[in-house]
DNA sequence: CAGTTCCC
DNA sequence: GGGT
């Protein structure tokens, strides 16, 4: 796997700055859907989709899989893990194409080279959503979050450092990548309920891939 | 409070 | 639809 898959320059209209340290790279991986989905399918074969319970005791509508370091939620709280406590084995490695994507997207967004150690894969069926939250379980807030949208469109909410801050609503479609870090690293964000639909490559789902540095 | 319900 |  080469590192130049995503090196093509982006025309300026494709880059949208939404806040200091937060950028939408519209269509950044639009041409790479099949390879990305193949990589995701290989991960999901090893780490089947799972619906977690929140600390409050509710079931999340989003189904999750992961590679690199894993994330989990339970009544005890959220946490990252290096391995599967059932099998004793490490979670599957992050596929090279996702490492390359993360590095190139982080560079395009102005964060320089990026070597994430965790990749969470979220499947949104119609009606699934993720309410406003912060990604704050990672040990390293100096690294940005790289978020890839595939399949059905969705409306991304991006707010400020306080839950009560006004939020922007940003439509995301298949192939869009959002990167946030630096002063935006702990901004509240979420996904509005996904509408019914069918995508020719992904089917009746939205798939979101987030790359982060957990440890 | 990574949810749901309710209210404007 | 948007805030809570």
mmCIF file of C-alpha atoms (C1' of nucleotides) in Angstrom:
data_model
loop_
_atom_site.group_PDB
_atom_site.id
_atom_site.type_symbol
_atom_site.label_atom_id
_atom_site.label_comp_id
_atom_site.label_asym_id
_atom_site.label_seq_id
_atom_site.Cartn_x
_atom_site.Cartn_y
_atom_site.Cartn_z
ATOM 1 C CA UNK A 1 0.000 0.000 0.000
ATOM 2 C CA UNK A 2 1.491 3.306 -1.027
ATOM 3 C CA UNK A 3 1.144 6.554 0.849
ATOM 4 C CA UNK A 4 0.264 8.610 -2.215
ATOM 5 C CA UNK A 5 -3.310 7.438 -2.720
ATOM 6 C CA UNK A 6 -4.749 10.684 -1.399
ATOM 7 C CA UNK A 7 -2.073 13.097 -2.543
ATOM 8 C CA UNK A 8 -4.073 14.848 -5.256
ATOM 9 C CA UNK A 9 -4.370 18.548 -4.587
ATOM 10 C CA UNK A 10 -7.778 19.745 -3.528
ATOM 11 C CA UNK A 11 -9.439 22.627 -5.383
ATOM 12 C CA UNK A 12 -10.076 25.378 -2.834
ATOM 13 C CA UNK A 13 -13.889 25.044 -2.812
ATOM 14 C CA UNK A 14 -13.515 21.512 -1.509
ATOM 15 C CA UNK A 15 -11.891 22.682 1.717
ATOM 16 C CA UNK A 16 -14.272 24.311 4.187
ATOM 17 C CA UNK A 17 -12.993 25.761 7.450
ATOM 18 C CA UNK A 18 -15.786 25.513 10.017
ATOM 19 C CA UNK A 19 -13.911 26.612 13.156
ATOM 20 C CA UNK A 20 -10.304 27.242 14.208
ATOM 21 C CA UNK A 21 -8.642 23.848 13.772
ATOM 22 C CA UNK A 22 -11.708 22.251 12.141
ATOM 23 C CA UNK A 23 -11.918 21.556 8.415
ATOM 24 C CA UNK A 24 -14.275 19.713 6.068
ATOM 25 C CA UNK A 25 -12.482 18.121 3.080
ATOM 26 C CA UNK A 26 -15.472 17.649 0.782
ATOM 27 C CA UNK A 27 -15.190 14.569 -1.418
ATOM 28 C CA UNK A 28 -11.670 13.811 -0.223
ATOM 29 C CA UNK A 29 -12.093 10.010 -0.462
ATOM 30 C CA UNK A 30 -14.978 9.960 -2.958
ATOM 31 C CA UNK A 31 -12.959 7.873 -5.426
ATOM 32 C CA UNK A 32 -11.808 5.347 -2.819
ATOM 33 C CA UNK A 33 -15.120 3.935 -1.566
ATOM 34 C CA UNK A 34 -14.587 0.355 -2.767
ATOM 35 C CA UNK A 35 -11.109 -0.005 -1.217
ATOM 36 C CA UNK A 36 -12.210 1.594 2.029
ATOM 37 C CA UNK A 37 -15.289 -0.617 2.261
ATOM 38 C CA UNK A 38 -13.202 -3.714 1.548
ATOM 39 C CA UNK A 39 -10.847 -2.757 4.381
ATOM 40 C CA UNK A 40 -13.786 -2.126 6.715
ATOM 41 C CA UNK A 41 -15.356 -5.473 5.830
ATOM 42 C CA UNK A 42 -12.151 -7.281 6.744
ATOM 43 C CA UNK A 43 -12.147 -5.587 10.144
ATOM 44 C CA UNK A 44 -15.836 -6.275 10.764
ATOM 45 C CA UNK A 45 -15.279 -9.970 9.987
ATOM 46 C CA UNK A 46 -12.934 -10.036 13.003
ATOM 47 C CA UNK A 47 -14.771 -7.530 15.243
ATOM 48 C CA UNK A 48 -18.517 -7.921 14.623
ATOM 49 C CA UNK A 49 -20.861 -4.926 14.861
ATOM 50 C CA UNK A 50 -21.933 -4.250 18.414
ATOM 51 C CA UNK A 51 -24.439 -1.898 20.069
ATOM 52 C CA UNK A 52 -22.990 -0.589 23.328
ATOM 53 C CA UNK A 53 -24.869 0.489 26.422
ATOM 54 C CA UNK A 54 -24.257 4.023 27.689
ATOM 55 C CA UNK A 55 -23.328 4.676 31.339
ATOM 56 C CA UNK A 56 -26.941 5.822 31.737
ATOM 57 C CA UNK A 57 -28.155 2.362 30.747
ATOM 58 C CA UNK A 58 -29.487 3.115 27.258
ATOM 59 C CA UNK A 59 -28.572 1.202 24.108
ATOM 60 C CA UNK A 60 -26.770 3.225 21.441
ATOM 61 C CA UNK A 61 -28.516 3.299 18.073
ATOM 62 C CA UNK A 62 -25.162 3.215 16.279
ATOM 63 C CA UNK A 63 -23.474 -0.171 15.734
ATOM 64 C CA UNK A 64 -19.712 -0.187 16.267
ATOM 65 C CA UNK A 65 -16.629 -2.100 15.188
ATOM 66 C CA UNK A 66 -13.006 -1.055 15.541
ATOM 67 C CA UNK A 67 -9.326 -1.756 14.908
ATOM 68 C CA UNK A 68 -6.109 -0.555 16.488
ATOM 69 C CA UNK A 69 -7.089 0.317 20.033
ATOM 70 C CA UNK A 70 -10.760 -0.349 20.718
ATOM 71 C CA UNK A 71 -13.367 1.785 22.447
ATOM 72 C CA UNK A 72 -16.186 0.526 24.597
ATOM 73 C CA UNK A 73 -19.052 1.902 26.625
ATOM 74 C CA UNK A 74 -20.802 0.280 29.564
ATOM 75 C CA UNK A 75 -22.524 1.250 32.783
ATOM 76 C CA UNK A 76 -18.994 1.651 34.168
ATOM 77 C CA UNK A 77 -18.148 4.338 31.611
ATOM 78 C CA UNK A 78 -16.132 4.704 28.424
ATOM 79 C CA UNK A 79 -12.674 3.282 27.905
ATOM 80 C CA UNK A 80 -10.054 2.342 25.345
ATOM 81 C CA UNK A 81 -8.487 -1.121 25.230
ATOM 82 C CA UNK A 82 -5.456 -2.581 23.492
ATOM 83 C CA UNK A 83 -6.910 -6.082 23.190
ATOM 84 C CA UNK A 84 -9.943 -8.341 23.392
ATOM 85 C CA UNK A 85 -10.369 -9.409 27.026
ATOM 86 C CA UNK A 86 -12.270 -12.530 25.892
ATOM 87 C CA UNK A 87 -9.718 -13.937 23.433
ATOM 88 C CA UNK A 88 -6.675 -12.267 24.970
ATOM 89 C CA UNK A 89 -5.605 -11.154 21.482
ATOM 90 C CA UNK A 90 -4.865 -7.629 20.289
ATOM 91 C CA UNK A 91 -7.575 -5.975 18.204
ATOM 92 C CA UNK A 92 -6.853 -6.142 14.438
ATOM 93 C CA UNK A 93 -4.298 -3.712 13.045
ATOM 94 C CA UNK A 94 -5.523 -0.536 11.342
ATOM 95 C CA UNK A 95 -5.472 -1.258 7.566
ATOM 96 C CA UNK A 96 -2.714 0.577 5.659
ATOM 97 C CA UNK A 97 -5.230 2.433 3.481
ATOM 98 C CA UNK A 98 -6.787 3.980 6.609
ATOM 99 C CA UNK A 99 -3.385 4.954 8.016
ATOM 100 C CA UNK A 100 -2.568 6.607 4.674
ATOM 101 C CA UNK A 101 -5.911 8.379 4.571
ATOM 102 C CA UNK A 102 -5.480 9.716 8.118
ATOM 103 C CA UNK A 103 -1.989 11.002 7.411
ATOM 104 C CA UNK A 104 -2.970 12.759 4.183
ATOM 105 C CA UNK A 105 -6.164 14.270 5.606
ATOM 106 C CA UNK A 106 -4.337 15.553 8.688
ATOM 107 C CA UNK A 107 -1.724 17.169 6.456
ATOM 108 C CA UNK A 108 -4.382 18.764 4.251
ATOM 109 C CA UNK A 109 -6.012 20.170 7.383
ATOM 110 C CA UNK A 110 -2.730 21.644 8.590
ATOM 111 C CA UNK A 111 -1.836 19.196 11.372
ATOM 112 C CA UNK A 112 1.228 17.631 9.715
ATOM 113 C CA UNK A 113 1.986 13.920 9.653
ATOM 114 C CA UNK A 114 -0.382 11.761 11.666
ATOM 115 C CA UNK A 115 -0.013 8.217 13.031
ATOM 116 C CA UNK A 116 -3.300 7.274 14.745
ATOM 117 C CA UNK A 117 -3.490 4.222 17.023
ATOM 118 C CA UNK A 118 -7.262 3.725 17.100
ATOM 119 C CA UNK A 119 -9.960 3.466 14.436
ATOM 120 C CA UNK A 120 -13.638 3.321 15.362
ATOM 121 C CA UNK A 121 -16.137 2.260 12.714
ATOM 122 C CA UNK A 122 -19.743 3.340 13.249
ATOM 123 C CA UNK A 123 -22.692 2.003 11.266
ATOM 124 C CA UNK A 124 -25.778 4.239 11.208
ATOM 125 C CA UNK A 125 -28.965 2.555 10.043
ATOM 126 C CA UNK A 126 -31.873 4.884 9.227
ATOM 127 C CA UNK A 127 -32.907 6.632 12.448
ATOM 128 C CA UNK A 128 -29.500 6.132 14.093
ATOM 129 C CA UNK A 129 -27.863 9.194 15.582
ATOM 130 C CA UNK A 130 -25.143 10.305 17.970
ATOM 131 C CA UNK A 131 -26.182 13.103 20.259
ATOM 132 C CA UNK A 132 -23.898 15.998 21.064
ATOM 133 C CA UNK A 133 -20.741 14.805 22.843
ATOM 134 C CA UNK A 134 -16.999 15.360 23.223
ATOM 135 C CA UNK A 135 -14.244 12.877 22.320
ATOM 136 C CA UNK A 136 -12.399 13.146 25.609
ATOM 137 C CA UNK A 137 -11.486 9.575 26.559
ATOM 138 C CA UNK A 138 -8.220 9.702 24.635
ATOM 139 C CA UNK A 139 -5.002 10.223 26.596
ATOM 140 C CA UNK A 140 -3.582 12.544 23.948
ATOM 141 C CA UNK A 141 -5.576 15.640 22.989
ATOM 142 C CA UNK A 142 -2.726 17.040 20.879
ATOM 143 C CA UNK A 143 -3.669 14.699 18.016
ATOM 144 C CA UNK A 144 -6.607 15.580 15.751
ATOM 145 C CA UNK A 145 -9.669 13.465 14.963
ATOM 146 C CA UNK A 146 -10.084 12.384 11.331
ATOM 147 C CA UNK A 147 -13.671 11.410 10.445
ATOM 148 C CA UNK A 148 -14.676 9.760 7.151
ATOM 149 C CA UNK A 149 -18.250 9.585 5.849
ATOM 150 C CA UNK A 150 -19.393 6.766 3.539
ATOM 151 C CA UNK A 151 -22.829 5.805 2.267
ATOM 152 C CA UNK A 152 -26.002 7.660 3.225
ATOM 153 C CA UNK A 153 -25.765 11.417 3.847
ATOM 154 C CA UNK A 154 -26.136 12.910 7.324
ATOM 155 C CA UNK A 155 -26.138 16.258 9.083
ATOM 156 C CA UNK A 156 -23.069 16.780 11.294
ATOM 157 C CA UNK A 157 -23.453 19.095 14.282
ATOM 158 C CA UNK A 158 -20.343 20.964 15.327
ATOM 159 C CA UNK A 159 -20.412 23.176 18.412
ATOM 160 C CA UNK A 160 -17.982 24.688 20.863
ATOM 161 C CA UNK A 161 -16.221 23.706 24.061
ATOM 162 C CA UNK A 162 -19.434 23.963 26.075
ATOM 163 C CA UNK A 163 -22.507 21.873 25.411
ATOM 164 C CA UNK A 164 -24.603 25.029 25.453
ATOM 165 C CA UNK A 165 -22.593 26.689 22.668
ATOM 166 C CA UNK A 166 -24.393 27.279 19.390
ATOM 167 C CA UNK A 167 -23.885 24.458 16.868
ATOM 168 C CA UNK A 168 -23.338 24.534 13.115
ATOM 169 C CA UNK A 169 -25.147 21.952 10.995
ATOM 170 C CA UNK A 170 -22.978 20.642 8.183
ATOM 171 C CA UNK A 171 -24.379 18.237 5.560
ATOM 172 C CA UNK A 172 -21.960 15.377 4.910
ATOM 173 C CA UNK A 173 -22.078 12.997 1.957
ATOM 174 C CA UNK A 174 -20.213 9.891 0.816
ATOM 175 C CA UNK A 175 -16.506 10.665 0.553
ATOM 176 C CA UNK A 176 -16.379 13.692 2.844
ATOM 177 C CA UNK A 177 -13.702 13.883 5.545
ATOM 178 C CA UNK A 178 -13.823 16.123 8.614
ATOM 179 C CA UNK A 179 -10.684 16.870 10.625
ATOM 180 C CA UNK A 180 -10.713 18.693 13.951
ATOM 181 C CA UNK A 181 -7.904 19.287 16.428
ATOM 182 C CA UNK A 182 -5.906 21.973 18.207
ATOM 183 C CA UNK A 183 -8.359 24.544 19.598
ATOM 184 C CA UNK A 184 -11.292 22.462 18.265
ATOM 185 C CA UNK A 185 -10.133 19.114 19.586
ATOM 186 C CA UNK A 186 -12.656 19.004 22.437
ATOM 187 C CA UNK A 187 -15.548 20.666 20.613
ATOM 188 C CA UNK A 188 -18.965 19.097 21.080
ATOM 189 C CA UNK A 189 -20.259 17.322 17.986
ATOM 190 C CA UNK A 190 -22.893 14.838 16.904
ATOM 191 C CA UNK A 191 -24.903 13.342 14.051
ATOM 192 C CA UNK A 192 -28.604 14.019 13.479
ATOM 193 C CA UNK A 193 -30.842 10.963 12.848
ATOM 194 C CA UNK A 194 -29.938 9.429 9.481
ATOM 195 C CA UNK A 195 -32.764 9.481 6.949
ATOM 196 C CA UNK A 196 -33.958 6.426 5.032
ATOM 197 C CA UNK A 197 -32.170 5.881 1.767
ATOM 198 C CA UNK A 198 -29.983 3.605 -0.325
ATOM 199 C CA UNK A 199 -26.394 4.153 -1.450
ATOM 200 C CA UNK A 200 -25.180 2.165 -4.461
ATOM 201 C CA UNK A 201 -21.948 1.095 -2.739
ATOM 202 C CA UNK A 202 -22.910 0.986 0.932
ATOM 203 C CA UNK A 203 -26.628 0.103 0.830
ATOM 204 C CA UNK A 204 -29.118 1.402 3.423
ATOM 205 C CA UNK A 205 -26.476 2.652 5.874
ATOM 206 C CA UNK A 206 -24.099 5.427 6.719
ATOM 207 C CA UNK A 207 -20.609 4.259 7.703
ATOM 208 C CA UNK A 208 -18.369 6.588 9.666
ATOM 209 C CA UNK A 209 -14.699 5.901 10.302
ATOM 210 C CA UNK A 210 -12.854 7.924 12.924
ATOM 211 C CA UNK A 211 -9.102 7.804 13.369
ATOM 212 C CA UNK A 212 -7.620 9.031 16.609
ATOM 213 C CA UNK A 213 -4.691 8.695 18.955
ATOM 214 C CA UNK A 214 -6.045 7.048 22.093
ATOM 215 C CA UNK A 215 -2.795 6.413 23.984
ATOM 216 C "C1'" DC B 1 -25.575 14.110 28.525
ATOM 217 C "C1'" DA B 2 -21.981 8.968 22.792
ATOM 218 C "C1'" DG B 3 -30.097 8.616 25.444
ATOM 219 C "C1'" DT B 4 -34.864 9.701 25.744
ATOM 220 C "C1'" DT B 5 -38.705 12.682 26.430
ATOM 221 C "C1'" DC B 6 -40.872 16.867 26.352
ATOM 222 C "C1'" DC B 7 -41.645 21.691 25.120
ATOM 223 C "C1'" DC B 8 -41.362 25.873 22.240
ATOM 224 C "C1'" DG C 1 -36.755 22.254 13.521
ATOM 225 C "C1'" DG C 2 -34.266 23.139 17.619
ATOM 226 C "C1'" DG C 3 -33.164 23.205 22.579
ATOM 227 C "C1'" DT C 4 -33.033 20.320 26.541
#
